[in-house]
Coordinates of N, CA, C and O in Angstrom, one line a residue:
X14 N 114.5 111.9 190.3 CA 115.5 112.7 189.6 C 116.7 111.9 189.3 O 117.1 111.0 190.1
X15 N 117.2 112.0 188.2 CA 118.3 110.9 188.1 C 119.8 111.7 189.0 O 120.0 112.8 189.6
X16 N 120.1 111.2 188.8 CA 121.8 111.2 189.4 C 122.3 112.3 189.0 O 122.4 113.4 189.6
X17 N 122.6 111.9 187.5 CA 123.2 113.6 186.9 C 122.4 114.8 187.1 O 122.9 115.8 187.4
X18 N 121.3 114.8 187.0 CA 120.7 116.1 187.5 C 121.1 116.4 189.0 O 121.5 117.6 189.2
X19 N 121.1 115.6 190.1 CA 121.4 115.6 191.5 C 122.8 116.4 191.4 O 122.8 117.6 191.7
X20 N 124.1 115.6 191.1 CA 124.9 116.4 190.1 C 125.2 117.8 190.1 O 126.0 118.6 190.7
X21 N 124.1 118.0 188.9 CA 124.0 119.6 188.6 C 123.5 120.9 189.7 O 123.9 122.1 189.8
X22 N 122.6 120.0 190.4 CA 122.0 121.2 191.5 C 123.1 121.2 192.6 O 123.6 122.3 193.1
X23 N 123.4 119.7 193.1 CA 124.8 119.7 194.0 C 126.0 120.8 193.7 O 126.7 121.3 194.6
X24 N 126.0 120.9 192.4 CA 127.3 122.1 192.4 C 126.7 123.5 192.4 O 127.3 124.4 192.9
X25 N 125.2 123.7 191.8 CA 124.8 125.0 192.3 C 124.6 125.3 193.7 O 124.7 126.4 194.1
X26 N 124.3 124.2 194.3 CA 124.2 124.4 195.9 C 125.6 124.7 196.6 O 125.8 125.6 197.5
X27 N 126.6 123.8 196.1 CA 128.0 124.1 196.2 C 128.3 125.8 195.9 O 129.2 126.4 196.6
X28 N 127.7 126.4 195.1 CA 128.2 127.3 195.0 C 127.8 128.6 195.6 O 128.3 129.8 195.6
X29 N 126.5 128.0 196.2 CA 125.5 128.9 197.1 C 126.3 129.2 198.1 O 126.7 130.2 198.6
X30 N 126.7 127.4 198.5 CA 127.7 128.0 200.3 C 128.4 128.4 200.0 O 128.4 129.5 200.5
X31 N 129.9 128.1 198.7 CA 131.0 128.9 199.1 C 131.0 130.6 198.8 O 131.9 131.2 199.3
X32 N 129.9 131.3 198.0 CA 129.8 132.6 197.7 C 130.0 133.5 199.5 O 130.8 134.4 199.9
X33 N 128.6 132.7 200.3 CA 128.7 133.1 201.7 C 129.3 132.7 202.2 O 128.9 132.7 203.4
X34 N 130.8 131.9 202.1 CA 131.5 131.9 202.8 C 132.6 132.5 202.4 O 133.3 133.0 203.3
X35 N 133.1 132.6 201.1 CA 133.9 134.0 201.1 C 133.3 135.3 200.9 O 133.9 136.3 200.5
X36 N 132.1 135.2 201.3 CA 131.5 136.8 201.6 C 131.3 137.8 200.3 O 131.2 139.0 200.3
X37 N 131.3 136.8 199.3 CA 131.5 137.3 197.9 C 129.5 137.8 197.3 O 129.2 138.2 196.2
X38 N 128.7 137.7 198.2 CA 127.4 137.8 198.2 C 126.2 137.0 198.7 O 126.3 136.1 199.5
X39 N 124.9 137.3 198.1 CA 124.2 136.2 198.9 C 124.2 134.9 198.5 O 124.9 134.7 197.5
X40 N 123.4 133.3 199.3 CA 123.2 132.2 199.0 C 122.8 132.0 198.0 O 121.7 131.4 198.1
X41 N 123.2 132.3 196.9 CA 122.9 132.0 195.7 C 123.5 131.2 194.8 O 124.6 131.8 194.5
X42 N 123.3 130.2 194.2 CA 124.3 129.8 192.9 C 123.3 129.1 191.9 O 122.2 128.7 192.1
X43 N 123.9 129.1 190.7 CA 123.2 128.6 189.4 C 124.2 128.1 188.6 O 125.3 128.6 188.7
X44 N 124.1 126.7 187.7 CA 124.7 126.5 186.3 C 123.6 126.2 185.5 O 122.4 125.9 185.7
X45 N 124.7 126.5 184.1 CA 123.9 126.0 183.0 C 124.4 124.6 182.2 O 125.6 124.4 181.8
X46 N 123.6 123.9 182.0 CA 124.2 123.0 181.3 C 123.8 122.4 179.7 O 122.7 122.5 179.1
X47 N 124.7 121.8 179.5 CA 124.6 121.5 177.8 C 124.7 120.0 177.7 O 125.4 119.6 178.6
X48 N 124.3 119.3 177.1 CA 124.6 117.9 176.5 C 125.4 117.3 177.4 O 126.5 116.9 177.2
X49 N 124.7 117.4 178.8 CA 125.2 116.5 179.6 C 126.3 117.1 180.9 O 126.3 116.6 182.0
X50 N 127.2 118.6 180.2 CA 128.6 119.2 180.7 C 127.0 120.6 181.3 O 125.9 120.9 181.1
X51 N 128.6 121.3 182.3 CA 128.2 122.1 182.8 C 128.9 123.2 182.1 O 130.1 123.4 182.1
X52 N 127.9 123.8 181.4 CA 128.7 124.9 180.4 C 129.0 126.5 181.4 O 129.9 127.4 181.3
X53 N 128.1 126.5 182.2 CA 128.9 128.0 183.0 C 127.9 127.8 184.3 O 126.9 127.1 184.6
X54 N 128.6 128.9 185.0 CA 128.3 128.9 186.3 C 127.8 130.2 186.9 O 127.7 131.0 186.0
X55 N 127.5 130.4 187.8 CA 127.1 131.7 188.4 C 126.6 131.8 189.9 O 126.0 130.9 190.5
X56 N 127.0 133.4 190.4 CA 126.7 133.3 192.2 C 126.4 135.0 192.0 O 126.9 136.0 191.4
X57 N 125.6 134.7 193.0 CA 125.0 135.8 193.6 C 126.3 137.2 193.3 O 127.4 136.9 193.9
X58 N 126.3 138.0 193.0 CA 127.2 139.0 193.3 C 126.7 140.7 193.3 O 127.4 141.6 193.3
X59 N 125.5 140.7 193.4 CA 125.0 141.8 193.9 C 125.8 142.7 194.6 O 126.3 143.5 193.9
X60 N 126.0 142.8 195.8 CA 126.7 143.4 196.6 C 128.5 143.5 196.2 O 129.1 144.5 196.5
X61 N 128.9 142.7 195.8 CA 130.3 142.6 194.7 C 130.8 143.6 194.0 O 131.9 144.2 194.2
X62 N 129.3 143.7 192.7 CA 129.4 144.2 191.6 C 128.9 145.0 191.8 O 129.1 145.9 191.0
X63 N 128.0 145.5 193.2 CA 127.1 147.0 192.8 C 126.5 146.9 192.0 O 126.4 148.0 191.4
X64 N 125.5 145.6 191.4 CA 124.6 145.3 190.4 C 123.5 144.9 190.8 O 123.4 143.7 190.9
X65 N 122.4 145.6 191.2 CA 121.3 144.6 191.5 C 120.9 143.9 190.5 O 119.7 143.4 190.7
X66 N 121.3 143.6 189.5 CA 120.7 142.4 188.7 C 121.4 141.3 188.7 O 120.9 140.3 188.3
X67 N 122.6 141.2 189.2 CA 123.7 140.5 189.3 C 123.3 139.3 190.6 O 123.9 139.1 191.6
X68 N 122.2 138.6 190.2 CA 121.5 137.2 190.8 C 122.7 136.2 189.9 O 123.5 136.4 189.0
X69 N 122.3 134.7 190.8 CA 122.8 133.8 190.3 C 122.5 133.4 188.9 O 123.2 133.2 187.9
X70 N 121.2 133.5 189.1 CA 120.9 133.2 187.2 C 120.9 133.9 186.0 O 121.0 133.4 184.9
X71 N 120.9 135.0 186.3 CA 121.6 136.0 185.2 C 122.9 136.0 184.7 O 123.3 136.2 183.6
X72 N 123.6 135.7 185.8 CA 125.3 136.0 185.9 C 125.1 134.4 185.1 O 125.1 134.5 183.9
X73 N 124.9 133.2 185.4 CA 124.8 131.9 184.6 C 124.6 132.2 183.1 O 125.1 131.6 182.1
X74 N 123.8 133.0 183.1 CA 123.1 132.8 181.7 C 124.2 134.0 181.1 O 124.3 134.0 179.9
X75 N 124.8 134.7 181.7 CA 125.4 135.4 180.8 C 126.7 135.1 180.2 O 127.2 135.5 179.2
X76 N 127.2 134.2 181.4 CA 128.4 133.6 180.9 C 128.0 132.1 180.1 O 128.9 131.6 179.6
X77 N 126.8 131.5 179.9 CA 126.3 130.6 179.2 C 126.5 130.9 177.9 O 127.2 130.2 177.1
X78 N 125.8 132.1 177.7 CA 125.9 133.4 176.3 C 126.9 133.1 176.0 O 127.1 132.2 175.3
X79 N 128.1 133.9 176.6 CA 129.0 134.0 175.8 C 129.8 133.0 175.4 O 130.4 133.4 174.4
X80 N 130.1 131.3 176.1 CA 130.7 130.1 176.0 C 129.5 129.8 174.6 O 130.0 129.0 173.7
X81 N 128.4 130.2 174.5 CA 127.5 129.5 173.0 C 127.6 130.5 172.3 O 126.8 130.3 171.3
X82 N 128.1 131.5 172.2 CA 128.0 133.0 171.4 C 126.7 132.8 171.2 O 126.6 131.8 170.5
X83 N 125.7 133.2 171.6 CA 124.2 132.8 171.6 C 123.9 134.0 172.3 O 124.7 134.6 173.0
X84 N 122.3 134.3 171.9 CA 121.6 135.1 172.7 C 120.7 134.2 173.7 O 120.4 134.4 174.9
X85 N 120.5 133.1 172.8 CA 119.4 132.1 173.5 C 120.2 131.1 174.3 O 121.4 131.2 174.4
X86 N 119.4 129.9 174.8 CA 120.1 128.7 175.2 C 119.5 127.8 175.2 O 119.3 127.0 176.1
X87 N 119.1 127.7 173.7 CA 118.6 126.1 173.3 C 119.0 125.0 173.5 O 120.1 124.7 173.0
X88 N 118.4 123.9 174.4 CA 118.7 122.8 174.6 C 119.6 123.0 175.7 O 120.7 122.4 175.8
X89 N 119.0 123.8 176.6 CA 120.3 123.6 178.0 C 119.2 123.6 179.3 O 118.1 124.0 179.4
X90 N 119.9 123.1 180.1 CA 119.1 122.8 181.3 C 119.6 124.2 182.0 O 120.5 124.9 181.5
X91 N 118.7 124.5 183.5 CA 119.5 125.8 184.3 C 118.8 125.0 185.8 O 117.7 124.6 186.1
X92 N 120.1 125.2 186.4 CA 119.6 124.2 187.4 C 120.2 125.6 188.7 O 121.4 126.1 188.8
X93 N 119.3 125.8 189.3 CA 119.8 127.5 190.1 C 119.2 126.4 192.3 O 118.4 125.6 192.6
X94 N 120.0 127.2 192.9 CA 120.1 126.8 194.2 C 118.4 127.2 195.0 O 117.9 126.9 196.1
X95 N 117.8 128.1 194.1 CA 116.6 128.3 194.7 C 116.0 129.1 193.4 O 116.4 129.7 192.4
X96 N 114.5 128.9 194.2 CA 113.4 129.6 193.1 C 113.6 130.8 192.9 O 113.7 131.6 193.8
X97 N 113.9 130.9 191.1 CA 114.1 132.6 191.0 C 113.0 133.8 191.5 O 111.9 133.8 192.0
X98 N 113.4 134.1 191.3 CA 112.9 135.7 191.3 C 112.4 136.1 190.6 O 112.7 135.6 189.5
X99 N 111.1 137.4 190.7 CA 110.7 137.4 189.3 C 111.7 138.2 188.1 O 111.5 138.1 186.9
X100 N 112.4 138.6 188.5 CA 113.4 139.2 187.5 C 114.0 138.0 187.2 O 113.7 137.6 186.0
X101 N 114.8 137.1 187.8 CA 115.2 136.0 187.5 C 114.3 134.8 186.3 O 114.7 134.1 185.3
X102 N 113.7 134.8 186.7 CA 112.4 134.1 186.3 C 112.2 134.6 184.5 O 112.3 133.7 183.6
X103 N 111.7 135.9 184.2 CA 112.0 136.7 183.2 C 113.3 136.4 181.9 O 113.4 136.2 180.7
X104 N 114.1 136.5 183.1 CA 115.5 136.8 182.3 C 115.6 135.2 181.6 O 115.7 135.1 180.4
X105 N 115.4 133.7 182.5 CA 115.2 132.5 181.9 C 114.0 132.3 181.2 O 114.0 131.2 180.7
X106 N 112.9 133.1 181.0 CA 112.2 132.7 179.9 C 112.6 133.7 178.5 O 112.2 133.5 177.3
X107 N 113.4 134.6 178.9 CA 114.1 135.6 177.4 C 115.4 134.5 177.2 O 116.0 134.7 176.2
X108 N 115.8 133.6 177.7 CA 117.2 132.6 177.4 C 116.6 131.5 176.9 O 117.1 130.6 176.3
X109 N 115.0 131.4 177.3 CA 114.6 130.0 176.5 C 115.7 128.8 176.6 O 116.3 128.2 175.7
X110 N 115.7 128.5 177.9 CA 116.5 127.4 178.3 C 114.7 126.0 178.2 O 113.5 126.2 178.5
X111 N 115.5 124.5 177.6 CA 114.3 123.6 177.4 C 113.8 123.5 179.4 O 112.5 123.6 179.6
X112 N 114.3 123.3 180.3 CA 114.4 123.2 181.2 C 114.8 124.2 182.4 O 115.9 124.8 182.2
X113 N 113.9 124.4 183.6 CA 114.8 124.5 185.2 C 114.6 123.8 186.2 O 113.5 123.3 186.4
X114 N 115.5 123.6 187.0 CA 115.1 123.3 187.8 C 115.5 123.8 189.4 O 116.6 124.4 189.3
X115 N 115.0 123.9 190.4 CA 115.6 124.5 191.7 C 115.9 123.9 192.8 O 115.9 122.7 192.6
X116 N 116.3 124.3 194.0 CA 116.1 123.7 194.9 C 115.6 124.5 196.0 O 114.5 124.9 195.6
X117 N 116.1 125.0 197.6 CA 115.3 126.4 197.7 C 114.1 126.6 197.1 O 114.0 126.7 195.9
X118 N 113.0 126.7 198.0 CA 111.9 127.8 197.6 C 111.7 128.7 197.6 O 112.4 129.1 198.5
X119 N 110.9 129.8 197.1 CA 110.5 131.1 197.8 C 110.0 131.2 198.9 O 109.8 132.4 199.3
X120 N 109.8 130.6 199.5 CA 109.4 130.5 201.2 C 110.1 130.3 202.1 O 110.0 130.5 203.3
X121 N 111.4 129.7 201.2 CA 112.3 129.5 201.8 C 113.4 130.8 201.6 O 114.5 130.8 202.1
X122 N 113.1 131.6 200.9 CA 114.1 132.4 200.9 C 113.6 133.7 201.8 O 114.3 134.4 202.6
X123 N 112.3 133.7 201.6 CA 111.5 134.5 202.6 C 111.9 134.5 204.2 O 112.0 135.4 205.0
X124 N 112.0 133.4 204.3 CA 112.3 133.1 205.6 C 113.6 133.6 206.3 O 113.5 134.0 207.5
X125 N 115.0 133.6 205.5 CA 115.9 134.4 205.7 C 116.2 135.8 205.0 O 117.3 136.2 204.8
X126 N 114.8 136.7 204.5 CA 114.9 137.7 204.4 C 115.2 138.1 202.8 O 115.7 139.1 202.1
X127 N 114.8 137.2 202.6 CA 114.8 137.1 200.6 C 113.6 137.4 200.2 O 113.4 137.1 199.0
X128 N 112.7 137.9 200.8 CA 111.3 137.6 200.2 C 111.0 138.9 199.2 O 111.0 140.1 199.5
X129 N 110.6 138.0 197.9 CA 110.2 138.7 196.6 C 108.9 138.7 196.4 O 108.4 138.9 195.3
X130 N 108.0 138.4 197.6 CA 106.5 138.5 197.1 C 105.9 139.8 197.2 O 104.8 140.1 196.7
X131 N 106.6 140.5 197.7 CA 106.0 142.2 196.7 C 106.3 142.6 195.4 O 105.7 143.6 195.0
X132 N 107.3 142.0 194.6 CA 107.0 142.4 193.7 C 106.1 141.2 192.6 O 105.4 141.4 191.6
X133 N 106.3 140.2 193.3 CA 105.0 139.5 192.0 C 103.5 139.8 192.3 O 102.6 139.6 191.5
X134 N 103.3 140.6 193.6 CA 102.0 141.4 194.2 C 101.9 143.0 193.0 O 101.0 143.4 192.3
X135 N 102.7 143.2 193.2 CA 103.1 144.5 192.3 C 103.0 144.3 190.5 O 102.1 144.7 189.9
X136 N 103.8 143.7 190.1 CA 103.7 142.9 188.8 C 102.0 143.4 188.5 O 101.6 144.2 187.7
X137 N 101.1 142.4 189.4 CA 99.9 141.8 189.4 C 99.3 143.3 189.2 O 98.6 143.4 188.2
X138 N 99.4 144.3 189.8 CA 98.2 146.0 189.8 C 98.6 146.2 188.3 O 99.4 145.9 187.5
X139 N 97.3 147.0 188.6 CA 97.5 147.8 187.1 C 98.8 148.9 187.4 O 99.3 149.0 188.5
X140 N 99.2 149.4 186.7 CA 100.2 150.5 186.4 C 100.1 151.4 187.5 O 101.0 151.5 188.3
X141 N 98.7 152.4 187.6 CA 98.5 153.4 188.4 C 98.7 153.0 189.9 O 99.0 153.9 190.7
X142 N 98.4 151.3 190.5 CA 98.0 151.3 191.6 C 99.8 150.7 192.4 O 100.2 150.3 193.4
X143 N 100.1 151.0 191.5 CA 101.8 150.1 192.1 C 102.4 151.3 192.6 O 102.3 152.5 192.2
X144 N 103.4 150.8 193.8 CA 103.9 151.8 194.9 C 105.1 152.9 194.4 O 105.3 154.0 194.7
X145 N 105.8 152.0 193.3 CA 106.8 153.0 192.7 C 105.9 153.3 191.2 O 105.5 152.5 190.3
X146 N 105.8 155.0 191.4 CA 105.1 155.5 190.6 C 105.8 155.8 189.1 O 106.9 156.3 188.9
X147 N 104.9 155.2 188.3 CA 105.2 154.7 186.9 C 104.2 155.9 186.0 O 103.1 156.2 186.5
X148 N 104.7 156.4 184.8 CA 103.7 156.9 184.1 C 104.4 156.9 182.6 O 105.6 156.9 182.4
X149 N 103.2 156.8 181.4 CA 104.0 156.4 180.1 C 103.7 158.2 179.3 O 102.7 158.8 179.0
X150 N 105.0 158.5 179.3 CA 105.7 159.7 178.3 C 106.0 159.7 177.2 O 106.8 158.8 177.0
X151 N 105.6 160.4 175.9 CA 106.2 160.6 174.8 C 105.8 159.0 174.1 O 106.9 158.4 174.0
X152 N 105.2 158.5 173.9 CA 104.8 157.2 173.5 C 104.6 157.7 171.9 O 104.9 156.6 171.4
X153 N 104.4 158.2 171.2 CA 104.4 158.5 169.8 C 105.9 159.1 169.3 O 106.3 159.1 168.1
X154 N 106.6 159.6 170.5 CA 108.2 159.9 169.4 C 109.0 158.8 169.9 O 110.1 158.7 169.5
X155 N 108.3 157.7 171.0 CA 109.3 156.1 170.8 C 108.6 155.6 170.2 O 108.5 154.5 170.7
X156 N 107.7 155.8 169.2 CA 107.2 154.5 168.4 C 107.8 154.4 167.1 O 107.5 153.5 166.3
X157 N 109.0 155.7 166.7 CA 109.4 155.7 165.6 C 110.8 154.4 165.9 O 111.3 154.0 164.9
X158 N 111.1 154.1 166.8 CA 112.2 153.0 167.1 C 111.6 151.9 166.4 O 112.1 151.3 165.5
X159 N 109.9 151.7 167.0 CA 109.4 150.3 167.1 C 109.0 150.4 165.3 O 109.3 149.5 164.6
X160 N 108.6 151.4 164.8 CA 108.4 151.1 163.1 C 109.9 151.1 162.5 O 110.0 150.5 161.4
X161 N 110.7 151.5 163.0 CA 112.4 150.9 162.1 C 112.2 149.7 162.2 O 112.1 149.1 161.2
X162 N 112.1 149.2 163.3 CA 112.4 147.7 163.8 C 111.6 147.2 163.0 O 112.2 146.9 161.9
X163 N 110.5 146.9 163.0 CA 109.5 146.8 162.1 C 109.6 146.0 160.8 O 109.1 145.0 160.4
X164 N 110.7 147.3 160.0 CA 111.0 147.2 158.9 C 112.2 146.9 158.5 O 112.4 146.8 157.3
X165 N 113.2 146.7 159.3 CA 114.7 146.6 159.3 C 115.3 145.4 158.6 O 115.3 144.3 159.2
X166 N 115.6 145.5 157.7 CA 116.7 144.7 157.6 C 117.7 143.9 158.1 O 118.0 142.7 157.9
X167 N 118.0 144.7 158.7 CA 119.2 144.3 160.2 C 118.9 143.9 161.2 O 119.8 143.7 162.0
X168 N 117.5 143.5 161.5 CA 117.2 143.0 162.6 C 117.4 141.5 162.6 O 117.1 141.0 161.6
X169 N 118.0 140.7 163.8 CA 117.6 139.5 163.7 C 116.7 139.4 164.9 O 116.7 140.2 165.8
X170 N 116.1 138.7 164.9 CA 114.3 138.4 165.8 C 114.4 137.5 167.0 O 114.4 136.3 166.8
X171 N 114.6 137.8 168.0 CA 114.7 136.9 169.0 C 113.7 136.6 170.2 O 114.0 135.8 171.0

């Protein structure tokens, strides 16, 4: 790993400790970076915000967004303090960053009570066999969204 990458994860790890130690949420931190700079940052704030989506890498990528007015993040590295999550995980392949990298594993987060391997177990069933009961309603009066879209003008494609 070169130096400047070392760098980049050093300050997400930096930002892992100081979140738990001002109590501001869990060991979490993430940046994103651009052409070398660290264009934004992000920490766990779940418990903060009252957000459970509010992980380190979301909160990165959101403030990444708005410093590139971008939906995406072409050409940016995302260097996060441990392996996302599958929601985490998601959210960085809808940002289309060229690169991640981590440090933390999921085994390692498992271990102090982070563990996400039920939902990539879950993910995995079919629809019917998963624990939170899911069922698909009205699927012909939301398809009239999906034919605007379709045909729209106004869309731009991401």
């Amino acid at each position: 790993m070169h130096q400047e990458n070392s760098q980049f994860m050093l300050e997400a790890i930096r930002l892992s400790v100081a979140n738990v130690e001002e109590g501001k949420g869990g060991p979490f931190g993430a940046v994103v970076v651009k052409d070398g700079k660290i264009i934004a940052r992000g920490t766990n704030q779940v418990t903060a915000s009252k957000d459970p989506t509010a992980h380190a890498e979301v909160v990165a990528i959101r403030n990444a967004c708005e410093v590139l007015n971008s939906f995406q993040l072409d050409g940016c590295e995302i260097y996060t303090s441990c392996e996302p999550c599958p929601m985490c995980l998601g959210a960085i392949y809808w940002a289309r960053p060229d690169k991640l990298y981590y440090a933390n594993s999921k085994e390692d987060a498992a271990s102090i009570e982070f563990d996400d391997q039920f939902i990539y177990e879950e993910i995995a069933l079919p629809v019917a066999k998963r624990k939170l009961f899911t069922q698909q309603i009205l699927r012909d009066e939301a398809l009239a969204a999906f034919e605007k879209w379709k045909d729209s003008p106004l869309k731009i494609e991401y």
